[in-house]
Short mmCIF file of C-alpha atoms in Angstrom, two decimals:
data_model
loop_
_atom_site.label_atom_id
_atom_site.label_comp_id
_atom_site.label_asym_id
_atom_site.label_seq_id
_atom_site.Cartn_x
_atom_site.Cartn_y
_atom_site.Cartn_z
CA UNK A 952 17.61 -19.45 46.70
CA UNK A 953 16.44 -16.08 47.99
CA UNK A 954 17.67 -13.67 50.58
CA UNK A 955 18.58 -14.98 54.06
CA UNK A 956 15.42 -15.29 56.13
CA UNK A 957 17.01 -13.42 59.03
CA UNK A 958 18.09 -10.44 56.92
CA UNK A 959 15.54 -8.09 58.50
CA UNK A 960 15.19 -10.03 61.74
CA UNK A 961 16.19 -7.02 63.81
CA UNK A 962 13.67 -4.67 62.15
CA UNK A 963 10.76 -5.81 64.27
CA UNK A 964 12.66 -6.39 67.49
CA UNK A 965 13.92 -2.83 67.70
CA UNK A 966 11.64 -0.39 69.49
CA UNK A 967 9.39 -3.40 70.23
CA UNK A 968 7.75 -2.95 66.83
CA UNK A 969 6.90 -6.63 66.54
CA UNK A 970 5.39 -6.82 70.02
CA UNK A 971 3.38 -3.64 69.44
CA UNK A 972 2.12 -4.96 66.11
CA UNK A 973 1.19 -8.34 67.62
CA UNK A 974 -0.76 -6.76 70.50
CA UNK A 975 -2.68 -4.50 68.13
CA UNK A 976 -3.39 -7.42 65.82
CA UNK A 977 -4.70 -9.54 68.75
CA UNK A 978 -7.01 -6.68 69.80
CA UNK A 979 -8.24 -6.05 66.27
CA UNK A 980 -9.05 -9.71 65.60
CA UNK A 981 -10.66 -10.01 69.04
CA UNK A 982 -12.92 -6.99 68.44
CA UNK A 983 -13.57 -7.98 64.84
CA UNK A 984 -14.62 -11.51 65.81
CA UNK A 985 -16.95 -10.21 68.54
CA UNK A 986 -18.40 -7.68 66.10
CA UNK A 987 -19.11 -10.24 63.39
CA UNK A 988 -20.62 -12.69 65.92
CA UNK A 989 -22.86 -9.91 67.29
CA UNK A 990 -23.77 -8.87 63.77
CA UNK A 991 -24.73 -12.42 62.79
CA UNK A 992 -26.79 -13.07 65.93
CA UNK A 993 -28.55 -9.69 65.86
CA UNK A 994 -29.38 -9.84 62.18
CA UNK A 995 -30.79 -13.35 62.53
CA UNK A 996 -32.75 -12.47 65.69
CA UNK A 997 -34.21 -9.34 64.11
CA UNK A 998 -35.29 -11.29 61.05
CA UNK A 999 -36.84 -14.13 63.04
CA UNK A 1000 -38.64 -11.89 65.50
CA UNK A 1001 -39.81 -9.65 62.70
CA UNK A 1002 -41.21 -12.58 60.75
CA UNK A 1003 -42.84 -14.21 63.82
CA UNK A 1004 -44.37 -11.21 65.51
CA UNK A 1005 -45.38 -9.00 62.62
CA UNK A 1006 -47.84 -11.65 61.51
CA UNK A 1007 -49.37 -12.05 64.98
CA UNK A 1008 -51.96 -10.22 67.10
CA UNK A 1009 -53.11 -10.61 70.68
CA UNK A 1010 -56.78 -10.34 71.51
CA UNK A 1011 -57.63 -9.53 75.11
CA UNK A 1012 -61.01 -10.32 76.66
CA UNK A 1013 -61.10 -7.99 79.68
CA UNK A 1014 -61.52 -9.36 83.21
CA UNK A 1015 -64.97 -8.81 84.70
CA UNK A 1016 -65.21 -9.24 88.50
CA UNK A 1017 -67.47 -12.08 89.72
CA UNK A 1018 -68.25 -13.15 86.16
CA UNK A 1019 -70.02 -16.51 85.83
CA UNK A 1020 -67.33 -19.01 84.65
CA UNK A 1021 -69.76 -20.59 82.22
CA UNK A 1022 -70.59 -17.23 80.68
CA UNK A 1023 -66.90 -16.42 80.57
CA UNK A 1024 -66.15 -19.65 78.69
CA UNK A 1025 -69.04 -19.11 76.27
CA UNK A 1026 -67.83 -15.58 75.50
CA UNK A 1027 -64.31 -16.86 74.93
CA UNK A 1028 -65.49 -19.64 72.57
CA UNK A 1029 -67.64 -17.18 70.61
CA UNK A 1030 -64.65 -14.88 70.30
CA UNK A 1031 -62.49 -17.72 69.00
CA UNK A 1032 -65.20 -18.74 66.54
CA UNK A 1033 -65.60 -15.14 65.33
CA UNK A 1034 -61.87 -14.83 64.81
CA UNK A 1035 -61.61 -18.13 62.96
CA UNK A 1036 -64.41 -16.99 60.69
CA UNK A 1037 -62.38 -14.03 59.53
CA UNK A 1038 -60.75 -14.81 56.14
CA UNK A 1039 -57.45 -13.11 57.09
CA UNK A 1040 -56.96 -15.25 60.21
CA UNK A 1041 -54.83 -18.38 59.87
CA UNK A 1042 -54.93 -19.63 63.44
CA UNK A 1043 -56.24 -18.75 66.91
CA UNK A 1044 -54.69 -20.14 70.11
CA UNK A 1045 -56.00 -19.61 73.59
CA UNK A 1046 -53.35 -18.63 76.07
CA UNK A 1047 -54.33 -20.51 79.19
CA UNK A 1048 -54.45 -18.76 82.57
CA UNK A 1049 -51.56 -20.92 83.82
CA UNK A 1050 -49.43 -19.77 80.90
CA UNK A 1051 -50.33 -16.12 81.54
CA UNK A 1052 -49.39 -16.56 85.19
CA UNK A 1053 -46.14 -18.23 84.24
CA UNK A 1054 -45.24 -15.26 82.03
CA UNK A 1055 -45.94 -12.90 84.94
CA UNK A 1056 -43.94 -14.93 87.44
CA UNK A 1057 -40.70 -13.36 86.22
CA UNK A 1058 -41.90 -10.00 87.56
CA UNK A 1059 -44.20 -11.04 90.44
CA UNK A 1060 -42.88 -13.77 92.69
CA UNK A 1061 -45.60 -13.41 95.33
CA UNK A 1062 -47.94 -16.36 94.56
CA UNK A 1063 -50.85 -14.89 96.58
CA UNK A 1064 -50.65 -11.59 94.75
CA UNK A 1065 -50.42 -13.38 91.43
CA UNK A 1066 -53.56 -15.40 92.22
CA UNK A 1067 -55.41 -12.24 93.22
CA UNK A 1068 -54.55 -10.42 90.01
CA UNK A 1069 -57.51 -9.83 87.64
CA UNK A 1070 -56.07 -11.62 84.63
CA UNK A 1071 -57.73 -11.12 81.25
CA UNK A 1072 -58.22 -13.98 78.79
CA UNK A 1073 -55.68 -13.79 75.95
CA UNK A 1074 -55.93 -15.15 72.44
CA UNK A 1075 -52.90 -15.45 70.18
CA UNK A 1076 -53.97 -14.78 66.59
CA UNK A 1077 -51.85 -15.63 63.57
CA UNK A 1078 -52.68 -13.70 60.42
CA UNK A 1079 -52.36 -15.33 56.99
CA UNK A 1080 -49.22 -14.42 55.04
CA UNK A 1081 -49.83 -11.33 52.93
CA UNK A 1082 -53.25 -10.61 54.50
CA UNK A 1083 -54.02 -6.98 55.31
CA UNK A 1084 -55.79 -6.94 58.63
CA UNK A 1085 -56.37 -3.69 60.52
CA UNK A 1086 -56.33 -4.24 64.31
CA UNK A 1087 -58.88 -1.43 64.81
CA UNK A 1088 -61.28 -2.91 62.25
CA UNK A 1089 -60.87 -6.32 63.85
CA UNK A 1090 -61.60 -4.88 67.30
CA UNK A 1091 -64.74 -3.13 66.02
CA UNK A 1092 -65.95 -6.36 64.40
CA UNK A 1093 -65.33 -8.40 67.56
CA UNK A 1094 -67.07 -5.86 69.82
CA UNK A 1095 -70.03 -5.85 67.46
CA UNK A 1096 -70.25 -9.66 67.15
CA UNK A 1097 -69.29 -10.88 70.65
CA UNK A 1098 -68.61 -8.14 73.17
CA UNK A 1099 -65.80 -6.17 74.80
CA UNK A 1100 -62.35 -6.98 73.38
CA UNK A 1101 -58.98 -5.30 72.89
CA UNK A 1102 -56.77 -6.11 69.90
CA UNK A 1103 -53.05 -5.50 70.24
CA UNK A 1104 -50.82 -5.47 67.20
CA UNK A 1105 -47.13 -6.28 67.67
CA UNK A 1106 -46.12 -4.38 64.55
CA UNK A 1107 -45.84 -1.01 66.33
CA UNK A 1108 -43.34 -1.93 69.03
CA UNK A 1109 -41.81 -4.58 66.80
CA UNK A 1110 -40.84 -1.92 64.26
CA UNK A 1111 -38.98 -0.04 66.98
CA UNK A 1112 -37.26 -3.19 68.23
CA UNK A 1113 -36.47 -4.24 64.71
CA UNK A 1114 -34.96 -0.80 64.07
CA UNK A 1115 -32.96 -1.07 67.29
CA UNK A 1116 -31.60 -4.52 66.42
CA UNK A 1117 -30.83 -3.43 62.87
CA UNK A 1118 -29.03 -0.38 64.32
CA UNK A 1119 -26.93 -2.64 66.56
CA UNK A 1120 -26.13 -4.81 63.54
CA UNK A 1121 -25.06 -1.75 61.55
CA UNK A 1122 -22.87 -0.58 64.46
CA UNK A 1123 -21.24 -4.03 64.53
CA UNK A 1124 -20.61 -3.86 60.77
CA UNK A 1125 -19.20 -0.33 61.06
CA UNK A 1126 -16.97 -1.55 63.90
CA UNK A 1127 -15.72 -4.30 61.65
CA UNK A 1128 -14.88 -1.87 58.85
CA UNK A 1129 -13.18 0.52 61.31
CA UNK A 1130 -11.19 -2.39 62.73
CA UNK A 1131 -10.01 -3.34 59.23
CA UNK A 1132 -9.11 0.31 58.58
CA UNK A 1133 -7.18 0.42 61.87
CA UNK A 1134 -5.27 -2.75 60.92
CA UNK A 1135 -4.25 -1.24 57.58
CA UNK A 1136 -3.18 2.03 59.25
CA UNK A 1137 -1.17 0.27 61.96
CA UNK A 1138 0.55 -1.94 59.39
CA UNK A 1139 1.46 1.05 57.27
CA UNK A 1140 3.03 2.78 60.30
CA UNK A 1141 4.83 -0.39 61.44
CA UNK A 1142 6.19 -1.08 57.95
CA UNK A 1143 7.40 2.46 57.62
CA UNK A 1144 9.13 2.30 61.00
CA UNK A 1145 10.70 -1.08 60.12
CA UNK A 1146 11.99 0.32 56.82
CA UNK A 1147 13.51 3.29 58.65
CA UNK A 1148 15.22 0.91 61.11
CA UNK A 1149 16.62 -1.13 58.21
CA UNK A 1150 17.37 1.78 55.90
CA UNK A 1151 21.08 0.95 55.55
CA UNK A 1152 20.43 -2.70 54.72
CA UNK A 1153 17.76 -1.77 52.19
CA UNK A 1154 20.08 0.72 50.51
CA UNK A 1155 22.76 -1.96 50.40
CA UNK A 1156 20.34 -4.39 48.76
CA UNK A 1157 19.49 -1.77 46.17
CA UNK A 1158 23.20 -1.34 45.40
CA UNK A 1159 23.41 -5.08 44.86
CA UNK A 1160 20.49 -5.00 42.45
CA UNK A 1161 17.60 -6.15 44.63
CA UNK A 1162 14.21 -5.27 43.15
CA UNK A 1163 11.51 -3.68 45.35
CA UNK A 1164 9.36 -6.81 45.37
CA UNK A 1165 12.21 -8.99 46.69
CA UNK A 1166 12.82 -6.59 49.60
CA UNK A 1167 9.08 -6.25 50.29
CA UNK A 1168 8.76 -10.05 50.30
CA UNK A 1169 11.33 -10.35 53.10
CA UNK A 1170 9.48 -7.84 55.30
CA UNK A 1171 6.19 -9.44 54.37
CA UNK A 1172 7.45 -12.79 55.69
CA UNK A 1173 8.12 -11.20 59.07
CA UNK A 1174 4.68 -9.55 59.12
CA UNK A 1175 3.16 -12.93 58.25
CA UNK A 1176 5.06 -14.63 61.08
CA UNK A 1177 3.67 -12.04 63.50
CA UNK A 1178 0.14 -11.71 62.09
CA UNK A 1179 -0.85 -15.39 61.97
CA UNK A 1180 -0.24 -16.29 65.66
CA UNK A 1181 -1.61 -12.90 66.78
CA UNK A 1182 -4.81 -13.52 64.77
CA UNK A 1183 -5.20 -16.97 66.29
CA UNK A 1184 -4.74 -15.63 69.82
CA UNK A 1185 -7.29 -12.83 69.19
CA UNK A 1186 -9.73 -15.36 67.76
CA UNK A 1187 -9.28 -17.77 70.67
CA UNK A 1188 -9.90 -14.96 73.18
CA UNK A 1189 -13.03 -13.89 71.28
CA UNK A 1190 -14.39 -17.46 71.22
CA UNK A 1191 -13.74 -17.70 74.95
CA UNK A 1192 -15.61 -14.41 75.55
CA UNK A 1193 -18.56 -15.54 73.42
CA UNK A 1194 -18.67 -18.89 75.22
CA UNK A 1195 -18.77 -17.04 78.55
CA UNK A 1196 -21.55 -14.73 77.31
CA UNK A 1197 -23.60 -17.68 76.06
CA UNK A 1198 -23.08 -19.47 79.37
CA UNK A 1199 -24.13 -16.39 81.37
CA UNK A 1200 -27.14 -15.74 79.14
CA UNK A 1201 -28.29 -19.34 79.35
CA UNK A 1202 -27.91 -19.42 83.15
CA UNK A 1203 -30.05 -16.26 83.30
CA UNK A 1204 -32.61 -17.95 81.07
CA UNK A 1205 -32.20 -15.38 78.34
CA UNK A 1206 -30.86 -17.62 75.61
CA UNK A 1207 -34.39 -17.98 74.26
CA UNK A 1208 -34.31 -14.25 73.45
CA UNK A 1209 -31.81 -15.04 70.74
CA UNK A 1210 -33.28 -16.56 67.63
CA UNK A 1211 -32.32 -20.18 67.13
CA UNK A 1212 -29.55 -20.17 64.57
CA UNK A 1213 -26.87 -22.48 63.41
CA UNK A 1214 -23.74 -22.06 65.50
CA UNK A 1215 -21.87 -23.62 62.59
CA UNK A 1216 -22.90 -20.61 60.49
CA UNK A 1217 -21.83 -18.14 63.20
CA UNK A 1218 -18.60 -20.09 63.75
CA UNK A 1219 -17.92 -20.04 60.03
CA UNK A 1220 -18.46 -16.29 59.87
CA UNK A 1221 -16.25 -15.77 62.93
CA UNK A 1222 -13.46 -17.85 61.37
CA UNK A 1223 -13.42 -15.38 58.49
CA UNK A 1224 -12.02 -12.75 60.85
CA UNK A 1225 -8.64 -14.30 61.80
CA UNK A 1226 -8.19 -15.62 58.25
CA UNK A 1227 -9.28 -12.28 56.77
CA UNK A 1228 -7.31 -10.33 59.38
CA UNK A 1229 -4.06 -12.16 58.69
CA UNK A 1230 -4.61 -11.94 54.92
CA UNK A 1231 -5.44 -8.24 55.18
CA UNK A 1232 -2.28 -7.69 57.25
CA UNK A 1233 -0.11 -9.47 54.67
CA UNK A 1234 -1.63 -7.70 51.66
CA UNK A 1235 -1.61 -4.31 53.43
CA UNK A 1236 2.04 -4.88 54.41
CA UNK A 1237 3.03 -5.64 50.83
CA UNK A 1238 1.20 -2.63 49.37
CA UNK A 1239 2.53 -0.34 52.09
CA UNK A 1240 6.11 -1.65 51.77
CA UNK A 1241 6.15 -1.26 48.00
CA UNK A 1242 4.81 2.28 48.35
CA UNK A 1243 7.44 3.24 50.93
CA UNK A 1244 10.24 1.48 49.01
CA UNK A 1245 9.39 3.44 45.87
CA UNK A 1246 10.09 6.60 47.86
CA UNK A 1247 13.35 5.22 49.26
CA UNK A 1248 14.87 3.75 46.09
CA UNK B 1460 32.41 2.82 26.25
CA UNK B 1461 31.78 1.63 29.78
CA UNK B 1462 30.86 4.93 31.40
CA UNK B 1463 30.56 8.37 29.89
CA UNK B 1464 29.55 11.72 31.34
CA UNK B 1465 28.56 14.55 29.00
CA UNK B 1466 28.27 18.00 30.60
CA UNK B 1467 26.97 16.40 33.79
CA UNK B 1468 26.09 18.61 36.74
CA UNK B 1469 24.59 17.72 40.08
CA UNK B 1470 22.90 20.34 42.21
CA UNK B 1471 21.04 19.78 45.46
CA UNK B 1472 17.63 21.43 46.01
CA UNK B 1473 19.30 23.85 48.45
CA UNK B 1474 21.21 25.25 45.47
CA UNK B 1475 24.64 23.78 46.28
CA UNK B 1476 26.48 22.53 43.20
CA UNK B 1477 28.24 19.23 43.91
CA UNK B 1478 29.42 18.42 40.38
CA UNK B 1479 29.78 20.95 37.61
CA UNK B 1480 29.97 20.23 33.88
CA UNK B 1481 31.74 16.87 34.12
CA UNK B 1482 32.88 15.25 30.89
CA UNK B 1483 34.57 11.87 30.94
CA UNK B 1484 34.73 8.58 29.08
CA UNK B 1485 35.96 5.43 30.80
CA UNK B 1486 37.34 2.56 28.77
CA UNK B 1487 36.75 -1.07 29.80
CA UNK B 1488 39.54 -3.00 31.49
CA UNK B 1489 41.38 -0.02 32.99
CA UNK B 1490 42.08 1.00 36.58
CA UNK B 1491 41.14 4.61 37.36
CA UNK B 1492 41.96 6.59 40.42
CA UNK B 1493 39.32 9.18 41.32
CA UNK B 1494 41.03 11.72 43.53
CA UNK B 1495 40.17 14.93 45.31
CA UNK B 1496 39.85 16.35 48.77
CA UNK B 1497 36.90 15.53 51.00
CA UNK B 1498 33.78 17.17 49.57
CA UNK B 1499 35.27 17.44 46.07
CA UNK B 1500 32.43 15.31 44.71
CA UNK B 1501 34.02 11.83 44.44
CA UNK B 1502 31.17 9.97 46.16
CA UNK B 1503 28.55 11.96 44.25
CA UNK B 1504 30.17 11.01 40.96
CA UNK B 1505 30.09 7.35 41.97
CA UNK B 1506 26.47 7.69 43.11
CA UNK B 1507 25.60 8.98 39.64
CA UNK B 1508 27.16 5.84 38.17
CA UNK B 1509 25.31 3.42 40.43
CA UNK B 1510 22.05 5.29 39.94
CA UNK B 1511 21.45 6.54 43.44
CA UNK B 1512 21.50 10.12 42.12
CA UNK B 1513 20.12 11.67 38.96
CA UNK B 1514 22.08 14.40 37.19
CA UNK B 1515 20.58 17.89 37.33
CA UNK B 1516 21.95 18.47 33.83
CA UNK B 1517 23.85 16.50 31.18
CA UNK B 1518 23.87 12.85 30.21
CA UNK B 1519 25.27 9.78 31.97
CA UNK B 1520 25.77 6.69 29.82
CA UNK B 1521 26.43 3.32 31.44
CA UNK B 1522 27.09 0.12 29.48
CA UNK B 1523 25.95 2.04 26.36
CA UNK B 1524 22.60 2.94 27.96
CA UNK B 1525 21.54 6.53 28.54
CA UNK B 1526 20.57 6.31 32.23
CA UNK B 1527 17.91 9.02 31.82
CA UNK B 1528 16.01 6.58 29.59
CA UNK B 1529 16.04 3.79 32.18
CA UNK B 1530 12.84 2.72 33.90
CA UNK B 1531 12.86 2.00 37.62
CA UNK B 1532 12.45 -1.73 37.05
CA UNK B 1533 15.63 -1.76 34.94
CA UNK B 1534 17.87 -0.51 37.78
CA UNK B 1535 18.32 -3.89 39.51
CA UNK B 1536 19.68 -5.61 36.40
CA UNK B 1537 21.99 -2.67 35.74
CA UNK B 1538 23.28 -2.57 39.33
CA UNK B 1539 24.03 -6.30 39.24
CA UNK B 1540 26.67 -5.51 36.61
CA UNK B 1541 28.38 -3.24 39.13
CA UNK B 1542 30.31 -4.02 42.28
CA UNK B 1543 30.52 -1.39 45.00
CA UNK B 1544 32.94 -1.17 47.91
CA UNK B 1545 32.35 1.45 50.60
CA UNK B 1546 34.68 3.11 53.06
CA UNK B 1547 32.44 2.00 55.96
CA UNK B 1548 32.16 -1.60 54.60
CA UNK B 1549 28.35 -1.69 54.97
CA UNK B 1550 28.19 -5.30 56.09
CA UNK B 1551 24.96 -6.62 57.60
CA UNK B 1552 25.94 -6.90 61.29
CA UNK B 1553 24.06 -10.11 62.14
CA UNK B 1554 25.19 -12.06 59.06
CA UNK B 1555 28.48 -13.99 58.93
CA UNK B 1556 31.30 -13.17 56.50
CA UNK B 1557 30.09 -16.01 54.28
CA UNK B 1558 26.46 -14.82 54.34
CA UNK B 1559 27.43 -11.21 53.70
CA UNK B 1560 29.60 -12.09 50.73
CA UNK B 1561 26.93 -14.41 49.34
CA UNK B 1562 24.15 -11.80 49.38
CA UNK B 1563 24.41 -10.68 45.71
CA UNK B 1564 24.38 -14.28 44.49
CA UNK B 1565 21.39 -15.13 46.67
CA UNK B 1566 19.60 -12.05 45.34
CA UNK B 1567 20.30 -13.28 41.82
CA UNK B 1568 18.68 -16.61 42.74
CA UNK B 1569 21.77 -18.83 42.49
CA UNK B 1570 21.66 -22.40 43.86
CA UNK B 1571 22.66 -22.79 47.53
CA UNK B 1572 25.48 -25.28 46.91
CA UNK B 1573 26.96 -23.23 44.07
CA UNK B 1574 26.76 -20.11 46.22
CA UNK B 1575 28.52 -21.68 49.20
CA UNK B 1576 31.29 -23.21 47.14
CA UNK B 1577 31.93 -20.09 45.12
CA UNK B 1578 31.83 -17.72 48.10
CA UNK B 1579 34.15 -19.93 50.16
CA UNK B 1580 36.69 -19.89 47.32
CA UNK B 1581 36.35 -16.15 47.00
CA UNK B 1582 36.81 -15.55 50.72
CA UNK B 1583 39.89 -17.77 50.60
CA UNK B 1584 41.19 -15.66 47.71
CA UNK B 1585 40.82 -12.47 49.77
CA UNK B 1586 42.56 -14.22 52.68
CA UNK B 1587 39.59 -14.99 54.91
CA UNK B 1588 39.32 -18.74 54.42
CA UNK B 1589 39.49 -19.29 58.17
CA UNK B 1590 36.97 -16.55 59.09
CA UNK B 1591 33.97 -17.72 57.05
CA UNK B 1592 31.53 -17.80 59.95
CA UNK B 1593 32.78 -14.76 61.81
CA UNK B 1594 30.39 -11.85 62.33
CA UNK B 1595 31.53 -8.39 61.17
CA UNK B 1596 31.97 -7.36 64.82
CA UNK B 1597 34.54 -10.16 65.19
CA UNK B 1598 36.61 -8.97 62.22
CA UNK B 1599 39.21 -6.19 61.98
CA UNK B 1600 38.62 -3.20 59.68
CA UNK B 1601 40.86 -4.68 57.01
CA UNK B 1602 39.11 -8.05 57.22
CA UNK B 1603 35.68 -6.42 57.00
CA UNK B 1604 36.78 -4.54 53.91
CA UNK B 1605 37.98 -7.80 52.36
CA UNK B 1606 34.53 -9.32 52.98
CA UNK B 1607 33.08 -6.21 51.36
CA UNK B 1608 35.35 -6.69 48.32
CA UNK B 1609 34.38 -10.35 48.08
CA UNK B 1610 30.73 -9.31 48.16
CA UNK B 1611 31.34 -6.68 45.45
CA UNK B 1612 33.01 -9.10 43.04
CA UNK B 1613 31.02 -12.26 43.76
CA UNK B 1614 28.77 -11.54 40.77
CA UNK B 1615 31.78 -10.98 38.49
CA UNK B 1616 30.86 -7.35 37.76
CA UNK B 1617 32.23 -5.54 34.74
CA UNK B 1618 32.77 -2.38 36.73
CA UNK B 1619 33.96 -2.14 40.32
CA UNK B 1620 33.39 1.13 42.17
CA UNK B 1621 35.42 1.62 45.33
CA UNK B 1622 34.59 4.65 47.47
CA UNK B 1623 37.58 5.32 49.75
CA UNK B 1624 38.04 1.57 50.41
CA UNK B 1625 41.29 2.11 52.32
CA UNK B 1626 40.04 5.08 54.32
CA UNK B 1627 39.21 3.10 57.45
CA UNK B 1628 42.12 0.65 57.58
CA UNK B 1629 45.80 0.81 58.56
CA UNK B 1630 48.61 1.13 55.99
CA UNK B 1631 49.46 -2.55 55.90
CA UNK B 1632 45.83 -3.54 55.31
CA UNK B 1633 45.53 -0.77 52.72
CA UNK B 1634 48.46 -2.28 50.79
CA UNK B 1635 46.86 -5.72 50.87
CA UNK B 1636 43.50 -4.32 49.72
CA UNK B 1637 45.20 -2.34 46.95
CA UNK B 1638 46.85 -5.56 45.81
CA UNK B 1639 43.41 -7.22 45.59
CA UNK B 1640 42.00 -4.39 43.46
CA UNK B 1641 44.98 -4.55 41.11
CA UNK B 1642 44.60 -8.32 40.80
CA UNK B 1643 40.95 -7.91 39.94
CA UNK B 1644 41.82 -5.33 37.33
CA UNK B 1645 44.36 -7.74 35.82
CA UNK B 1646 41.54 -10.27 35.54
CA UNK B 1647 39.61 -7.80 33.37
CA UNK B 1648 37.41 -5.86 35.80
CA UNK B 1649 37.33 -2.11 35.29
CA UNK B 1650 38.02 -0.39 38.61
CA UNK B 1651 37.22 3.17 39.72
CA UNK B 1652 39.07 3.70 42.97
CA UNK B 1653 38.08 6.90 44.78
CA UNK B 1654 40.60 8.11 47.33
CA UNK B 1655 41.98 11.29 48.85
CA UNK B 1656 45.30 9.54 49.74
CA UNK B 1657 47.78 11.15 47.30
CA UNK B 1658 50.71 8.93 48.33
CA UNK B 1659 48.70 5.83 47.43
CA UNK B 1660 47.90 7.24 43.98
CA UNK B 1661 51.54 8.21 43.37
CA UNK B 1662 52.72 4.64 43.93
CA UNK B 1663 50.85 3.29 40.90
CA UNK B 1664 50.96 4.46 37.32
CA UNK B 1665 47.26 4.52 36.62
CA UNK B 1666 44.93 7.03 34.92
CA UNK B 1667 43.69 9.65 37.37
CA UNK B 1668 40.41 11.55 37.42
CA UNK B 1669 41.02 14.65 39.55
CA UNK B 1670 38.11 16.47 41.15
CA UNK B 1671 38.29 19.88 42.77
CA UNK B 1672 35.20 21.79 43.89
CA UNK B 1673 32.98 19.56 41.79
CA UNK B 1674 34.98 20.04 38.54
CA UNK B 1675 37.37 17.67 36.77
CA UNK B 1676 40.79 19.21 36.52
CA UNK B 1677 44.06 18.33 34.78
CA UNK B 1678 47.33 17.39 36.51
CA UNK B 1679 48.72 20.81 35.64
CA UNK B 1680 45.71 22.55 37.20
CA UNK B 1681 46.16 20.40 40.28
CA UNK B 1682 49.83 21.30 40.56
CA UNK B 1683 48.92 24.98 40.29
#
């Protein structure tokens, strides 16, 4: 039989310490959950895009006005054959004119203008894994063998995008660490304030032979009772926000921008935040309380 | 020897000397009055016994242990062998008389049923059998002090320290409280009863520790 559970009940009700702590905890878990979800999605997207696009090239056969369709088709087939003959090339896919138009429709909604546009013929080239293929050398070879062609590598802009996404991921991770740091700091302040409020009772318990850990345990129980529901509320709000973002993104047609990933994995990672947040709060409270009690007793 | 002080002094960082070269040896089973005017050092001497102060000089021995050699984790066990009664009662305001008196037993991990039974009997003994569930705010000063005494003796301490226990109650309540302390002493508990009330001390033929300006003095010095 330990101390009465309501021994320090007033510690967290005075000066609205408990309410203040709960609000901060809700915010921290909310931000932390959003940060880890963003981190997971961005890291996965960067990896997938990086893998997909760094191994691909686009070959453009420029538009020539009033070109004979038969000649145009022959040139295109020769280009495909030349590409397939290259040992570094794994696959060549023709991007049909309809597909090119469809891609442009997002920016040009005037059908007449779109039809009048001089569209080049595009070939999507996949390079074999590990093959070193220089876009410039490829372009020179194609010009020499078939005719005018432009080779575009995705690696250049992809590196920048990859760097940008990685940067966002790092920011999310830093945010997570800062949030954890903020939780620890807030708990230390709250515990200190609660100990000050209950100074007389603590001194009394010392007189009666209470060890530090028994007193800390009582305060810790109160922190636990505040931290667990606050973490769950913060988590629920974050899930709601993410659901809204996903809904908005999908209605805008942008969900395909995000790499396909297992929502179970993201959900699992997100669940770590309220569990980790509440655990961190309890451990931080205990460490902080024992430190402050050592000074008091 | 229950308590001994050898050349004990207590000085605050500001330089003020609270106790100066105190030498005393308290035998088990006796009732001691600790007297002196306000600020003479009575509470400080008691605080040195219950380890809330450390002497600036000298040696304090408690239950045959040199307190300077004690580690922090040994204080709780030592303090459980003491009972302390304060002038201002120091009851937890939102706990009932029963819960307040039971605190030391609950801290010691006693079984709930044993605790309740024992504490009820004890509160009956101090005359509060019908006020078990009353909050401190619902009790008179004398009743609160009786709860405080019950709390101090619930662990059957060997040494009971009372710091001006009758200072905040009327004369009639003071007599009743005094009777309780004497009864406890008859049952074998050593009592150190700090008070500045000379008439109370005169009524009982008990050993007296006289403090003046932080020094222990004799009866003759006091008379002078």
